[in-house]
XYZ file of C-alpha atoms in Angstrom:
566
model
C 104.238 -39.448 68.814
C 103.496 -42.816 69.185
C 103.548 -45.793 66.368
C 100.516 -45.869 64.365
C 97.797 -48.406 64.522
C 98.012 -51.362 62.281
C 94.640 -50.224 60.679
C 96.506 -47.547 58.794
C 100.401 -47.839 59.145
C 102.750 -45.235 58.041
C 103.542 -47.026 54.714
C 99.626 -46.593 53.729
C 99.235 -50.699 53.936
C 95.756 -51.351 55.246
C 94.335 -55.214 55.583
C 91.638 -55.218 53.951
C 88.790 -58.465 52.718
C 89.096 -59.394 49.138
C 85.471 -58.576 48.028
C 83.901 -61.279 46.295
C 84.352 -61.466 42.552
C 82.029 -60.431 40.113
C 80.748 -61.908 36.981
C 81.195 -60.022 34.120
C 80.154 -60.424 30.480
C 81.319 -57.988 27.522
C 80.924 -54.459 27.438
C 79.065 -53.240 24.555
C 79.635 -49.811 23.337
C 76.301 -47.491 22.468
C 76.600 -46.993 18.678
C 76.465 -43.710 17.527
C 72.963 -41.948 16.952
C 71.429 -44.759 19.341
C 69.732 -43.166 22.824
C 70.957 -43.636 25.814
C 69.644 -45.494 28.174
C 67.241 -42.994 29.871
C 66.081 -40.683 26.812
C 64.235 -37.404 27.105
C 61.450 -37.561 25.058
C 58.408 -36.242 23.962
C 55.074 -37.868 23.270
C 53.288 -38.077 20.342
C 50.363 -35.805 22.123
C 53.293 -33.386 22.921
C 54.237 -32.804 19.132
C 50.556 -32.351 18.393
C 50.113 -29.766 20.408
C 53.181 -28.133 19.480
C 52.338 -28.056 15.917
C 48.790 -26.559 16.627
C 50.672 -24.138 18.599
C 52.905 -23.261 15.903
C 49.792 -23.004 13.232
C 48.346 -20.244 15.591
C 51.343 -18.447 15.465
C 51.973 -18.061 12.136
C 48.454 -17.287 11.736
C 49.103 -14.118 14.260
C 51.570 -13.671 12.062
C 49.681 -13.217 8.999
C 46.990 -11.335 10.543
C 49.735 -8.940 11.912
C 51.602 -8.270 8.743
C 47.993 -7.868 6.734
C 46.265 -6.360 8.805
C 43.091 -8.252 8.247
C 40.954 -10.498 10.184
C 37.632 -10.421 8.262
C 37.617 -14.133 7.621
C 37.546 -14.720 11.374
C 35.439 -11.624 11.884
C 32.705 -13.284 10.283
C 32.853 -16.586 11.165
C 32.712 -15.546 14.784
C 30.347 -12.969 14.582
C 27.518 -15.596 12.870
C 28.443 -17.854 15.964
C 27.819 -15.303 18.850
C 24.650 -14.378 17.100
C 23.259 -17.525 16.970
C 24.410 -18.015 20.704
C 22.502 -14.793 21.528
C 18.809 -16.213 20.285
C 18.741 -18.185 23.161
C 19.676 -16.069 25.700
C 17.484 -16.011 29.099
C 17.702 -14.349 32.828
C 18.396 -17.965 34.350
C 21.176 -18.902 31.900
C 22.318 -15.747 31.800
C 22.704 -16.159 35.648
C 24.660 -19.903 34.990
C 27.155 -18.364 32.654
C 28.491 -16.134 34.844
C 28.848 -18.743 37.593
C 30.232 -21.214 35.174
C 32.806 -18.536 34.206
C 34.158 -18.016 37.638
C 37.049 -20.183 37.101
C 37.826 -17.731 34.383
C 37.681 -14.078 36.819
C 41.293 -13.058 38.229
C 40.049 -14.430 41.908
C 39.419 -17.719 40.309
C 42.847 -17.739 38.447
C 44.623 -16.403 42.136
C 43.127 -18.530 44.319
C 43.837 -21.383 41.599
C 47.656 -20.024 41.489
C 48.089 -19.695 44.974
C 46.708 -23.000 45.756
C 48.937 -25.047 43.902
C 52.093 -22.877 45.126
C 51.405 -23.628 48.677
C 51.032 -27.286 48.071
C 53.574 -27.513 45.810
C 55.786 -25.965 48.927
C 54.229 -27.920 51.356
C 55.441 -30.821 49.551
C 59.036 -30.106 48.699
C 58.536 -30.222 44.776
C 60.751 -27.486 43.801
C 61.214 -28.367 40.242
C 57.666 -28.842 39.336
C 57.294 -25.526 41.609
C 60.101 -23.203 39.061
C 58.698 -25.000 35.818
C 55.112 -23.995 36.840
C 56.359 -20.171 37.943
C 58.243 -20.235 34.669
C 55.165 -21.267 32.644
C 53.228 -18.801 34.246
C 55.875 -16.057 33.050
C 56.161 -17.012 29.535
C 52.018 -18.040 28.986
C 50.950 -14.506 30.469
C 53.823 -12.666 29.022
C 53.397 -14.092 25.267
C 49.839 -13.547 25.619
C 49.371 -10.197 26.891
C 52.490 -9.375 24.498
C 50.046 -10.559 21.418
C 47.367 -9.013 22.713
C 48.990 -5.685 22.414
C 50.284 -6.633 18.882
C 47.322 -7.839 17.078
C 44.856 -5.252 18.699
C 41.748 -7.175 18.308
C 38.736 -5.651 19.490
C 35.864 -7.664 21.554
C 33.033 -8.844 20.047
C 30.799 -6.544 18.399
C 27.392 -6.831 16.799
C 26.389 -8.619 19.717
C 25.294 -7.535 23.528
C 28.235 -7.682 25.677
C 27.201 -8.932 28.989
C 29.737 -10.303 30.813
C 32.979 -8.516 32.433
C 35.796 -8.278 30.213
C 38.960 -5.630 29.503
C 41.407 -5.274 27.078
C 41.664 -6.687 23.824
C 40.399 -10.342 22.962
C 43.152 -12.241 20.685
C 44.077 -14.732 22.190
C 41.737 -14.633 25.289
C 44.111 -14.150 28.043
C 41.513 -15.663 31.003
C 41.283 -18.924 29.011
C 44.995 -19.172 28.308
C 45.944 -18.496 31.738
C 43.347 -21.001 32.869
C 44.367 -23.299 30.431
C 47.883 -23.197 31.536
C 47.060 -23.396 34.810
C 44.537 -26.525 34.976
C 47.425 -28.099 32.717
C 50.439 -27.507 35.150
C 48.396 -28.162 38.361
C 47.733 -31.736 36.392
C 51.306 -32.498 35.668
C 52.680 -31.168 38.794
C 50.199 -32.969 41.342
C 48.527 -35.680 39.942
C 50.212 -39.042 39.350
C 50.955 -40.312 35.814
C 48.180 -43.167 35.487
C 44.638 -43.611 35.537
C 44.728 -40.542 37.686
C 46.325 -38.188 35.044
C 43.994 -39.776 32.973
C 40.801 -38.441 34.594
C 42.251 -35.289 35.318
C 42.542 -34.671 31.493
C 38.889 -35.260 30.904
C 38.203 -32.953 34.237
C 39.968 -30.033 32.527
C 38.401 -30.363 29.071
C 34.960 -30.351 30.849
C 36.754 -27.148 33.076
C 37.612 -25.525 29.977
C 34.576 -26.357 27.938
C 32.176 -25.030 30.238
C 34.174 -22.059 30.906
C 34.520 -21.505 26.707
C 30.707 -21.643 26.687
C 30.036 -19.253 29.385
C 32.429 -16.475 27.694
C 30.841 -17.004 24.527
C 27.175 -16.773 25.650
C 28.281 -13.570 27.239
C 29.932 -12.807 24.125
C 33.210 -11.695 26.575
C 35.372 -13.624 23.818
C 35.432 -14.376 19.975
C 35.164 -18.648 19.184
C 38.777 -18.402 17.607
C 40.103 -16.390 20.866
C 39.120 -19.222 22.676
C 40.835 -21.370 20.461
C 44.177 -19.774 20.160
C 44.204 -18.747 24.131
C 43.605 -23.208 24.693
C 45.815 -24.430 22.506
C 48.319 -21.684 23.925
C 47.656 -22.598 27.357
C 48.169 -26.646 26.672
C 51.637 -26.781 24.225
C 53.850 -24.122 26.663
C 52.839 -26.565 29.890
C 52.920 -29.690 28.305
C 55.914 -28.842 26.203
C 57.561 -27.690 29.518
C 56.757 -30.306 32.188
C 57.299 -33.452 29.501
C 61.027 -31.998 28.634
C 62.464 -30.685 32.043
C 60.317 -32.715 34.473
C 59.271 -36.352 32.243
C 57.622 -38.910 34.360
C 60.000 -41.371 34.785
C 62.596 -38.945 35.950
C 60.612 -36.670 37.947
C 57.813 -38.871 39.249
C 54.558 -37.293 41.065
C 54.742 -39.542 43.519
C 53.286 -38.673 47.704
C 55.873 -41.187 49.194
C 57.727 -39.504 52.079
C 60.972 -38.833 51.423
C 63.383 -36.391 50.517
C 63.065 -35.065 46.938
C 66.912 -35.873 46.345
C 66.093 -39.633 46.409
C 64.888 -40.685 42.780
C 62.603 -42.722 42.022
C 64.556 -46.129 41.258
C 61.440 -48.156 39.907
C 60.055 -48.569 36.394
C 61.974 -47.066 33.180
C 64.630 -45.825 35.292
C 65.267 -49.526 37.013
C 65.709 -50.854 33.912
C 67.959 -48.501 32.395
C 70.098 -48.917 35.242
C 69.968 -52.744 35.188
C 70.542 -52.238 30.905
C 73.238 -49.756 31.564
C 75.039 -51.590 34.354
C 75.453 -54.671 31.327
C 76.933 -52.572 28.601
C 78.768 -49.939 30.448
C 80.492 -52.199 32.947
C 79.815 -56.059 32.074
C 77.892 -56.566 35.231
C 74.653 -58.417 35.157
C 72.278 -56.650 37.616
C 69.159 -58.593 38.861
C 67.719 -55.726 41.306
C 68.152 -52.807 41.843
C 66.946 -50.998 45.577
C 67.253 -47.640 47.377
C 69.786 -48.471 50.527
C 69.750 -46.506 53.813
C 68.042 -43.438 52.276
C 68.191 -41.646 55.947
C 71.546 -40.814 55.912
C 71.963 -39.325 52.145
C 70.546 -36.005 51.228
C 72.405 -35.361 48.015
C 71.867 -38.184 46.512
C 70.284 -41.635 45.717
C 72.098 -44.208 47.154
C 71.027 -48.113 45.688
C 72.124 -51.575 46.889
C 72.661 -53.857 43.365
C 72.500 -57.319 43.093
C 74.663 -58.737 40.632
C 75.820 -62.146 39.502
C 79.140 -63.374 41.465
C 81.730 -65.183 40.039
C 81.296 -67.787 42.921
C 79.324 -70.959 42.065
C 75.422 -69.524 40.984
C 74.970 -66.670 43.815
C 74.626 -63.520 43.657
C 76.526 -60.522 45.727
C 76.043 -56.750 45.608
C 77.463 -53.449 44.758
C 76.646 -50.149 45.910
C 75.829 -47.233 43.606
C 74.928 -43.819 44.147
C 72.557 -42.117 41.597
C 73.410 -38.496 40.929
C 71.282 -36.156 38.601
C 71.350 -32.470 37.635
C 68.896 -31.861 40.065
C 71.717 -32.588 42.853
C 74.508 -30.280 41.459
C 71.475 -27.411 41.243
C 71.174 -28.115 44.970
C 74.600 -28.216 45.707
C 75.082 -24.554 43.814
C 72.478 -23.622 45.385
C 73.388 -24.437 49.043
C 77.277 -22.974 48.608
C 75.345 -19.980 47.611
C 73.652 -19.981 50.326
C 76.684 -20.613 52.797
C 78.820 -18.103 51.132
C 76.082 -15.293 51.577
C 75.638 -16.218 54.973
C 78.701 -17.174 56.442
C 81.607 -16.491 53.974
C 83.643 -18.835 52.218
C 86.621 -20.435 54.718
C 88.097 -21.978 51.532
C 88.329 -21.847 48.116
C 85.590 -24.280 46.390
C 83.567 -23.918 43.883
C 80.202 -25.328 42.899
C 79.977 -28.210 40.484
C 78.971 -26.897 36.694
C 77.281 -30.140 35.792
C 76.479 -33.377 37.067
C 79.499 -35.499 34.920
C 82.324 -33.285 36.780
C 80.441 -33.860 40.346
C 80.451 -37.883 39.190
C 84.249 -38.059 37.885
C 85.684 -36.164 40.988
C 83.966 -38.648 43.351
C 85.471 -41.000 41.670
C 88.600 -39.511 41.338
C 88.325 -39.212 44.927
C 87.828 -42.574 45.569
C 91.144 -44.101 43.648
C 92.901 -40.887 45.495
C 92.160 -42.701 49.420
C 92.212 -46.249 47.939
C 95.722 -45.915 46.493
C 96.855 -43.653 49.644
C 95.979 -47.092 51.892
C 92.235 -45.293 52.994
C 90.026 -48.099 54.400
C 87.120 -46.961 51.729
C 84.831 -48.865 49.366
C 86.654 -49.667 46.194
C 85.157 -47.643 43.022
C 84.246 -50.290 40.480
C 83.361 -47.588 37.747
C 80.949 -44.846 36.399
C 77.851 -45.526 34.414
C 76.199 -42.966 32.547
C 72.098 -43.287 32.531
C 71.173 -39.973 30.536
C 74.204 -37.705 29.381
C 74.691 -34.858 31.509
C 71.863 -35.624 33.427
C 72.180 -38.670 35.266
C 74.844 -40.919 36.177
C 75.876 -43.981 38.698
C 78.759 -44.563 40.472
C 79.475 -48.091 41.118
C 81.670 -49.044 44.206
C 82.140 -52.075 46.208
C 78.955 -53.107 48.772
C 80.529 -53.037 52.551
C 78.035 -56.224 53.322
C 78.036 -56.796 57.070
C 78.655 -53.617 58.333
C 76.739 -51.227 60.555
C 76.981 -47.500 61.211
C 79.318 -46.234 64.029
C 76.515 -44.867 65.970
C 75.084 -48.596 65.937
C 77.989 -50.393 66.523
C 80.257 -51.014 69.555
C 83.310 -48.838 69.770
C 86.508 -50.167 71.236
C 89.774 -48.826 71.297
C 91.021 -50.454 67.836
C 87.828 -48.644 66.545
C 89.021 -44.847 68.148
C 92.299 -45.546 67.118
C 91.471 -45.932 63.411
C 89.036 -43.422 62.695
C 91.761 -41.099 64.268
C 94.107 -42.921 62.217
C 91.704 -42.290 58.873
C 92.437 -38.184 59.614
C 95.899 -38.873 60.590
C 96.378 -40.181 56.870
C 94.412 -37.919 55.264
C 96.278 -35.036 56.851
C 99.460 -37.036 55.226
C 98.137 -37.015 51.477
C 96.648 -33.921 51.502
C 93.085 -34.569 51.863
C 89.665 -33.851 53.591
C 86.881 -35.375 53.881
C 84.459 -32.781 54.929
C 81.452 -34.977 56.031
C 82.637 -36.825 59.266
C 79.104 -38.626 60.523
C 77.867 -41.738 62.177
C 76.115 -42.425 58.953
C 79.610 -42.690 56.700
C 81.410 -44.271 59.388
C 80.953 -48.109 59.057
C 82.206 -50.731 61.387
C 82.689 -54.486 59.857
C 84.557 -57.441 61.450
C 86.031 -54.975 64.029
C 87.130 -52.748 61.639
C 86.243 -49.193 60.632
C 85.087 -47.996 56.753
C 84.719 -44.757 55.439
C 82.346 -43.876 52.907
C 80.406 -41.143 51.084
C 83.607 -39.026 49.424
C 81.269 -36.472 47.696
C 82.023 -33.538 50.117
C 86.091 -34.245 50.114
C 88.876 -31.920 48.877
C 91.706 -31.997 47.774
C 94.790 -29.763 49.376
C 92.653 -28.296 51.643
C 92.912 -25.254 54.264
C 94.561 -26.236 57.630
C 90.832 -25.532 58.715
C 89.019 -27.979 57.057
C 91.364 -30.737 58.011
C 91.303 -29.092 61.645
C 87.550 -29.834 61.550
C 87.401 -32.701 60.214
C 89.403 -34.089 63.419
C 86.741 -32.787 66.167
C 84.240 -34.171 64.388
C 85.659 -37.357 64.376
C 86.485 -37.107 67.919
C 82.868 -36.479 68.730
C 81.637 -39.117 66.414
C 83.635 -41.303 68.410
C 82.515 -40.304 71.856
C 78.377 -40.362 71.113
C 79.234 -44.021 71.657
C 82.006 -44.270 74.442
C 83.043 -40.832 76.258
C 85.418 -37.885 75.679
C 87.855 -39.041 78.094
C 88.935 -42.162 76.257
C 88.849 -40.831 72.715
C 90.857 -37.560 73.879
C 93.788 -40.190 75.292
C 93.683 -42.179 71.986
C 93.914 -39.006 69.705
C 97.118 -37.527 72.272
C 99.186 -40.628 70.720
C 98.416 -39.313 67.355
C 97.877 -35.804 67.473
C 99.668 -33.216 69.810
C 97.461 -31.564 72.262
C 97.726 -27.861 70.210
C 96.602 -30.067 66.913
C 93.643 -31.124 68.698
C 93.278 -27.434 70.406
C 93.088 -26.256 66.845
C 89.998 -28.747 65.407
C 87.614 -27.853 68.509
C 88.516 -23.941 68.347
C 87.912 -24.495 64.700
C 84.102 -26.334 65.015
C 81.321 -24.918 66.172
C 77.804 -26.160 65.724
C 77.615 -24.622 62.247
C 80.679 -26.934 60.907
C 78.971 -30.645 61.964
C 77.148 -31.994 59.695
C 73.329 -32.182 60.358
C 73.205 -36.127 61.541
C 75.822 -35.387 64.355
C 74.426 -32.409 65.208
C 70.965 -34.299 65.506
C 72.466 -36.655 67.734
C 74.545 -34.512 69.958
C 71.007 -33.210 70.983
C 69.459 -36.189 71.658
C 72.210 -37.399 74.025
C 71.515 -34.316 76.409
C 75.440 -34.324 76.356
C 78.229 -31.082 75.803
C 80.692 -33.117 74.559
C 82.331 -30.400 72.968
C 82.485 -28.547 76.032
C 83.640 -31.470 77.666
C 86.764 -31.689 75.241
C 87.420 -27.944 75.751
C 87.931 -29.139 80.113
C 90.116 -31.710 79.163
C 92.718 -29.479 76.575
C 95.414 -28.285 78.797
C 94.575 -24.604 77.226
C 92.573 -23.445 74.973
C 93.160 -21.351 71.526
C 90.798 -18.427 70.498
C 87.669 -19.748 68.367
C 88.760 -19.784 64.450
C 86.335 -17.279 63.199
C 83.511 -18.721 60.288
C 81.931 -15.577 59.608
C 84.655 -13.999 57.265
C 83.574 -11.003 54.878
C 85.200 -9.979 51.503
C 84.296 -7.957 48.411
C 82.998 -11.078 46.757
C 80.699 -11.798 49.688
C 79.388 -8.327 49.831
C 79.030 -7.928 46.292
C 77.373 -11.300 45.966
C 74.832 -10.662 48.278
C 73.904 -7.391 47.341
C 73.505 -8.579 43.854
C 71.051 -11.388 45.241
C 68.925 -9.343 47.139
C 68.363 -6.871 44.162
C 68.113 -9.922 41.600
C 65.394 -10.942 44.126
C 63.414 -8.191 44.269
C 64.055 -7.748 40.520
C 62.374 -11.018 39.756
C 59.532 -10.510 42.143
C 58.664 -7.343 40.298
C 58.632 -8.967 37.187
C 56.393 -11.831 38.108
C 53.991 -9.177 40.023
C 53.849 -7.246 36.764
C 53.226 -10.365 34.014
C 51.055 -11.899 36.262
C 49.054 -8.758 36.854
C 47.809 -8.355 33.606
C 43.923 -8.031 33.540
C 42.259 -10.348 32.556
């Protein structure tokens, strides 16, 4: 085997630019008891409701262990009688159209609605908090109907449709809930939200009238189902999806990209002084196209040269990304097996502190990657950023011209990695850089540690057909013989298939009308038989049974809360 490159020598040396220095001012460490820099929190309208919520409940409470509701009975039955002296054939006709939004088409259609638009637009959080509102608001209600036993209103003509018992008034709760999670899930905080609060009052008042002119409800069922209906939403949007976290924003984009700008800008910028002395003066998203699993930011920082400023790259991770990464190696194991041993993240500090431990890992083993410059924590165990160096003046591989020096050290980049025991797992034109004729790896997330012959295996094809989308198979196949032996590189294309490239090189594979795999296959001197990816074991079969049923399980559930009458 011939000497390798000078990009990456043997001893794990690599020539690299000195990035420019950084100005840095005293770290300050949060006193205890003080909030971090991006808080949950909870209005003061929040608490309000709450605390109604909680005086309605304890007096269910009462009325359950007494027995007795003839303080209410009263009050309510004097109301509906007064309400029924003005009763008419036209208004009679107006109250039940007015109470439409109230029937169980109304409530479906209204249901429905929002779950197709909240799938149409990708908003999968606000999409589970609303399902799991919908669970817990028809559930608890139809749970205290059956406890409390009230009968409808008597003493008074019924007119209207109604079924069950009436405390709290399950059509108004639902309703109520619903109006209040299609606001927080689809309307943007602002003068928008703003109007659509005063829409749903007038919704719900007109509604309230209606059922009480057709005496379908007593006044305090209508009172306990609203204030029902508004705490569990409010309660449950403003803690797991707040505003400036989870923004309801219609900007295209891919819902792993957070929203960088307002409260969460300056916590950064805030954070960024205390956590690692550096004084931040902007903060921007940076080539959001080729990052799906996270938000990756260019800083701008003061340098330590004269009075200009330089940059640092961060990438923004949240708990929404390590839900999405269990969530997709759940998916890949049910489909395709596992062809090593990983295991999903368990929160969103280990996923942060492994990248990073990454990151020393291929800098100290002579890796040309960005140096990590340190983690910052926004909002414990929810958010944090990982600082690294900025690779200013570089362009992706697919953009860039690709010589010789260039195919010999991203085949030099495996070559070492193979040596320390590593993999990166993610081989793409977009974490390839090129700068001053040199090549730059970036985006560790996906790499392992002492990993299976296979991974390492594939992470050499796809570096070999990174490398040809911008010269040809020929050339790079030549390079990698005076690295690799021709049964090493055997191995890496019997080992990758389409379903082992990432996305981005698959993409571009198609749009060059070109087999280059196939091509690479012509120019081995033999081939070996493809490495299998669909493996099966009792924790795949297991796993997937348990899914399906847990599926179906869930669906039954929701078909049964939700299918109370109403």
């Amino acid at each position: 085997m011939a000497t390798l490159p000078p990009a990456v020598t043997a001893t794990g040396t690599v020539a690299r630019p000195e990035p420019p220095a950084l100005r840095r001012v005293r770290r300050r460490r949060r006193p205890s008891g003080e909030p971090p820099p991006l808080p949950r929190h909870l209005n003061a309208s929040g608490k309000w409701w709450l605390a109604a919520s909680g005086a309605v409940i304890l007096a269910w409470i009462a009325v359950a262990v007494t027995g007795s509701v003839s303080v209410f009975d009263t009050a309510d039955t004097r109301v509906l009688q007064a309400i029924a002296q003005v009763r008419s054939a036209p208004l009679t006709r107006v109250a039940l159209i007015a109470g439409a939004l109230a029937t169980p088409i109304g409530v479906y259609v209204l249901w429905v609605a929002n779950f197709i638009v909240l799938i149409l637009f990708r908003r999968w959080r606000h999409l589970f908090v609303w399902v799991g509102v919908s669970l817990v608001v028809v559930g608890f209600g139809s749970t205290m109907l059956q406890v409390l036993q009230r009968p409808r209103p008597y003493e008074v003509e019924l007119i209207g449709r109604w079924a069950g018992y009436s405390m709290p008034s399950l059509p108004i709760t639902v309703l109520t809930a619903f109006l209040v999670c299609t606001l927080y899930s689809l309307v943007p905080a602002g003068p928008y939200r703003t109007t659509g609060k005063w829409v749903i009052c007038v919704l719900l008042a007109v509604t309230a009238l209606s059922r009480l002119y057709l005496a379908q409800d007593h006044p305090s069922d209508i009172v306990a189902g609203a204030v029902l209906g508004v705490a569990v939403p409010l309660a449950a949007f403003r803690w797991l999806t707040p505003n400036d976290v989870f923004p309801v924003t219609y900007r295209r984009g891919r819902t792993a990209h957070l929203d960088v700008t307002g409260i969460r800008g300056e916590a950064i910028i805030r954070a960024l002084q205390d956590q690692l002395g550096l004084l931040a003066t902007s903060v921007k998203p940076f080539n959001l196209a080729g990052s799906g699993g996270s938000t990756p930011l260019r800083i701008c920082v003061k340098s330590d040269e004269g009075d200009g400023d330089t940059y640092v790259f961060g990438k923004l991770y949240a708990a929404t990304h390590v839900r999405s990464d269990r969530w997709y190696k759940l998916g890949r194991t049910l489909l395709y097996g596992r062809l090593e041993d990983e295991q999903p993240f368990h929160s969103v500090r280990r996923l942060v502190q492994y990248e990073d431990y990454v990151l020393h890992l291929m800098n100290d083993g002579g890796l040309p990657v960005s140096r990590p410059l340190g983690i910052v924590e926004i909002t414990p165990e929810r958010e944090y950023l990982l600082v690294t160096e900025f690779i200013a003046g570089s362009q992706e591989i697919g953009e860039a011209e690709v010589d010789e020096a260039i195919i010999d050290q991203g085949l030099s980049v495996v070559r070492r990695m193979w040596e320390i025991g590593l993999a990166h797992r993610d081989i793409k034109p977009a974490n390839l850089l090129v700068r001053d004729g040199r090549l730059v790896v970036i985006d560790t997330a996906f790499a392992e540690v002492r990993p299976s012959p296979w991974r390492q295996a594939v992470d050499l094809a796809n570096m070999m057909l990174v490398l040809a989308l911008r010269t040809d198979p020929d050339r790079v196949y030549q390079r990698a013989r005076r690295q690799f032996s021709d049964e090493e590189i055997a191995e890496a294309f019997a080992a990758t298939r389409g379903l082992t490239m990432p996305t981005q090189l698959r993409r571009m594979l198609r749009q060059q009308g070109r087999d280059l795999h196939a091509h690479f296959l012509a120019l081995l001197p033999y081939r070996l038989p493809p490495v299998r990816i669909q493996l099966w074991s009792w924790r795949r079969v297991v796993l997937t049974i348990a899914t399906f049923f847990g599926a179906l399980l869930g669906v039954l559930i929701a078909i049964s809360v939700l299918g109370q009458p109403l």
